[in-house]
Each structure stands twice: as structure tokens, then as C-alpha cells.
Short mmCIF file of C-alpha atoms in Angstrom, two decimals:
data_model
loop_
_atom_site.label_atom_id
_atom_site.label_comp_id
_atom_site.label_asym_id
_atom_site.label_seq_id
_atom_site.Cartn_x
_atom_site.Cartn_y
_atom_site.Cartn_z
CA MET A 1 -116.80 -25.98 78.29
CA THR A 2 -118.78 -23.39 76.25
CA LYS A 3 -119.20 -25.85 73.35
CA HIS A 4 -120.30 -28.45 75.32
CA LEU A 5 -122.92 -26.28 76.75
CA LEU A 6 -123.88 -24.93 73.34
CA LYS A 7 -123.81 -28.54 71.86
CA ASP A 8 -126.17 -29.29 74.71
CA LEU A 9 -128.75 -26.59 74.07
CA LEU A 10 -128.97 -26.89 70.51
CA GLU A 11 -129.66 -30.72 70.62
CA GLN A 12 -132.35 -29.94 73.39
CA ASN A 13 -133.80 -27.46 71.35
CA GLN A 14 -133.82 -29.56 68.31
CA LYS A 15 -135.49 -32.47 70.17
CA THR A 16 -138.02 -30.57 71.99
CA CYS A 17 -139.06 -28.68 68.42
CA SER A 18 -138.81 -32.05 66.68
CA PHE A 19 -142.11 -33.40 68.82
CA THR A 20 -144.07 -30.67 66.35
CA PHE A 21 -141.91 -30.68 63.58
CA LYS A 22 -142.68 -34.69 62.59
CA GLU A 23 -146.45 -33.42 62.72
CA ILE A 24 -146.38 -30.86 59.85
CA THR A 25 -147.42 -32.11 56.57
CA GLN A 26 -148.21 -30.21 53.49
CA LYS A 27 -152.06 -30.99 54.00
CA ASN A 28 -151.67 -29.24 57.60
CA SER A 29 -149.35 -26.48 56.47
CA SER A 30 -152.14 -24.43 55.25
CA LEU A 31 -153.71 -24.55 59.32
CA LYS A 32 -154.55 -21.01 61.03
CA LEU A 33 -155.54 -19.93 64.26
CA ASN A 34 -157.24 -16.68 62.57
CA GLU A 35 -157.46 -14.89 59.99
CA ASP A 36 -154.70 -12.71 61.01
CA THR A 37 -152.11 -15.43 62.31
CA ALA A 38 -149.52 -17.29 60.01
CA SER A 39 -150.25 -20.12 58.96
CA VAL A 40 -148.34 -23.35 60.11
CA GLY A 41 -146.48 -23.54 56.60
CA PHE A 42 -145.16 -19.80 56.93
CA MET A 43 -144.37 -20.54 60.42
CA TYR A 44 -141.91 -23.63 59.76
CA ARG A 45 -140.34 -22.04 56.62
CA HIS A 46 -139.68 -18.76 58.68
CA ILE A 47 -138.06 -21.09 61.09
CA GLY A 48 -135.76 -22.51 58.30
CA GLU A 49 -135.08 -18.82 57.01
CA ILE A 50 -134.22 -17.10 59.86
CA MET A 51 -131.43 -19.72 61.12
CA HIS A 52 -129.68 -19.37 57.85
CA LEU A 53 -130.66 -15.77 57.46
CA ILE A 54 -129.35 -14.93 61.20
CA SER A 55 -126.13 -16.75 60.36
CA GLN A 56 -124.71 -14.26 58.26
CA PHE A 57 -124.01 -12.33 61.12
CA PHE A 58 -121.55 -15.18 62.42
CA GLY A 59 -119.99 -14.88 59.02
CA ILE A 60 -121.46 -17.42 57.05
CA PRO A 61 -122.96 -16.61 53.59
CA THR A 62 -126.20 -17.84 52.68
CA THR A 63 -128.19 -18.05 48.98
CA VAL A 64 -131.80 -18.55 51.01
CA GLN A 65 -133.79 -15.77 50.29
CA ASN A 66 -135.95 -13.91 53.04
CA THR A 67 -139.73 -14.31 52.07
CA THR A 68 -141.36 -14.22 55.81
CA MET A 69 -139.16 -11.93 58.02
CA GLY A 70 -140.88 -9.06 58.21
CA GLU A 71 -143.64 -10.09 56.24
CA LYS A 72 -147.20 -11.08 56.51
CA ASP A 73 -148.44 -14.44 55.35
CA THR A 74 -150.50 -13.87 52.33
CA GLY A 75 -151.46 -17.49 51.65
CA LYS A 76 -148.51 -18.35 49.81
CA VAL A 77 -148.64 -22.38 49.68
CA TYR A 78 -145.02 -23.55 50.69
CA GLN A 79 -143.66 -26.69 50.07
CA TRP A 80 -143.40 -28.78 53.31
CA GLU A 81 -140.30 -30.69 52.13
CA GLU A 82 -138.50 -27.62 51.12
CA SER A 83 -139.19 -26.12 54.89
CA LYS A 84 -138.01 -29.21 56.57
CA LYS A 85 -134.76 -29.23 54.79
CA LEU A 86 -134.16 -25.62 55.43
CA VAL A 87 -134.85 -26.45 58.93
CA GLU A 88 -132.28 -29.41 58.76
CA GLU A 89 -129.72 -27.14 57.74
CA GLY A 90 -130.16 -24.58 59.69
CA TYR A 91 -129.44 -26.75 62.35
CA GLN A 92 -126.62 -28.09 61.00
CA LEU A 93 -124.92 -24.57 60.61
CA MET A 94 -125.85 -23.97 64.23
CA GLU A 95 -123.95 -27.26 64.99
CA ASN A 96 -120.70 -26.54 62.90
CA LEU A 97 -120.81 -22.73 64.63
CA ILE A 98 -120.43 -24.76 67.90
CA GLU A 99 -117.32 -26.78 66.03
CA ASN A 100 -115.50 -24.10 64.26
CA LEU A 101 -115.68 -20.99 66.59
CA SER A 102 -113.04 -20.43 69.50
CA GLU A 103 -114.25 -19.83 72.89
CA ASN A 104 -112.84 -16.71 72.70
CA GLU A 105 -115.04 -15.93 69.49
CA TRP A 106 -118.48 -17.13 70.96
CA THR A 107 -118.11 -13.85 74.10
CA GLU A 108 -116.86 -11.24 70.95
CA THR A 109 -119.68 -8.91 69.98
CA ILE A 110 -121.05 -8.51 66.54
CA ASP A 111 -123.50 -5.71 65.07
CA THR A 112 -127.11 -6.71 63.98
CA PRO A 113 -129.89 -3.99 62.72
CA PHE A 114 -132.25 -5.45 65.33
CA PHE A 115 -130.40 -5.93 68.60
CA GLY A 116 -127.79 -3.60 67.96
CA THR A 117 -123.97 -4.66 69.29
CA ILE A 118 -123.95 -8.23 71.06
CA SER A 119 -121.79 -10.94 71.81
CA ARG A 120 -122.14 -14.29 69.47
CA VAL A 121 -123.84 -16.37 72.15
CA LYS A 122 -126.46 -13.94 72.79
CA LEU A 123 -127.58 -14.02 69.39
CA PHE A 124 -127.31 -17.92 69.06
CA GLY A 125 -129.43 -17.90 72.20
CA HIS A 126 -132.12 -15.69 70.22
CA ILE A 127 -131.69 -18.68 67.83
CA LEU A 128 -132.99 -20.79 69.98
CA TYR A 129 -135.41 -19.15 71.69
CA HIS A 130 -136.89 -17.95 68.24
CA ASN A 131 -137.45 -21.58 67.03
CA SER A 132 -139.08 -22.62 70.44
CA TYR A 133 -141.31 -19.71 70.11
CA HIS A 134 -142.59 -20.53 66.65
CA CYS A 135 -142.66 -23.90 67.65
CA GLY A 136 -144.87 -23.57 70.38
CA GLN A 137 -146.95 -21.59 68.07
CA ILE A 138 -147.17 -24.09 65.43
CA THR A 139 -148.38 -26.43 68.27
CA LEU A 140 -151.16 -24.31 69.25
CA THR A 141 -151.93 -23.94 65.27
CA LEU A 142 -151.72 -27.57 65.21
CA LYS A 143 -154.41 -28.58 67.77
CA ARG A 144 -156.72 -25.64 67.44
CA GLY A 145 -156.35 -24.15 63.90
CA SER A 146 -158.62 -24.47 60.55
CA TYR A 147 -158.44 -24.28 57.06
CA LEU A 148 -159.38 -20.38 56.58
#
């Protein structure tokens, strides 16, 4: 039952975010709402990086380097294709977790530096929330942002 529910949640997150992700281009990735906010490209990259970095708490090693978590957008231009690949691979990591973890493993706790000790399913839920949160920011920026 758990795997079916998690798979449905992941698929819905992918679908909902895909409406925004398909609108991102290399050109509009430099859009920002104002000087103090992150660009579309920074946030898109951040979503991909976080799925990879958080997957380490599930025991999945990654070679992805953190360039966005806890960092301020300095105007670095991120390559759209690389970010897209990170996001797609991140979703594949989440799908693999669903397939490979047992029902019991989802309820087992793991230690994280930002939430303390939580269950794997709660961390998975955070990843989906995190994706949606930043996807909403990207949507707003694509609609109302400017090239600063």
C-alpha cells in the first residue's frame, strides 16, 4: 500500500511541476522578481541538486555538488540542459527509492541535520513539498519577473 501511495504522490508532483518546468529555457532562466530573489535558473538547479543531496540520507551516494543550498544567487548562469538532467535524474532517484525500500523501511527513522530524526516517509514528503514550493516561485518569476 505504501509504495502505491508514494508512487502516486511522486507522479502528481512530477506532473504538477512539469507545467512550469516545460516553460523554462536558457534565455528566461535569468529572470528574477527583484534583486533580492533567486533567478529561475538558480531555483531550477536547486530543485535538482536537492533531490540528489537529500537522497544521501536514504543511503544513495551522489557526485552532485551543492552550489545552491544555503547559497545566495550571485548571477551565475546555470546551463538549462544540465539542470533539467539533474531534475529528471532526481525524480528517477525518488522512483527507485519507492521501488527498493520495504514498507517497514519507510517508517524507520534517519538522522538529518535540518529536521533531526525523522522517518524516511517524512523526508520524502519534504522533498515533494520542496519541489512544489520552488516550482511555485519559478512560476511567479516566469510570469512577473524581469531581466535585472
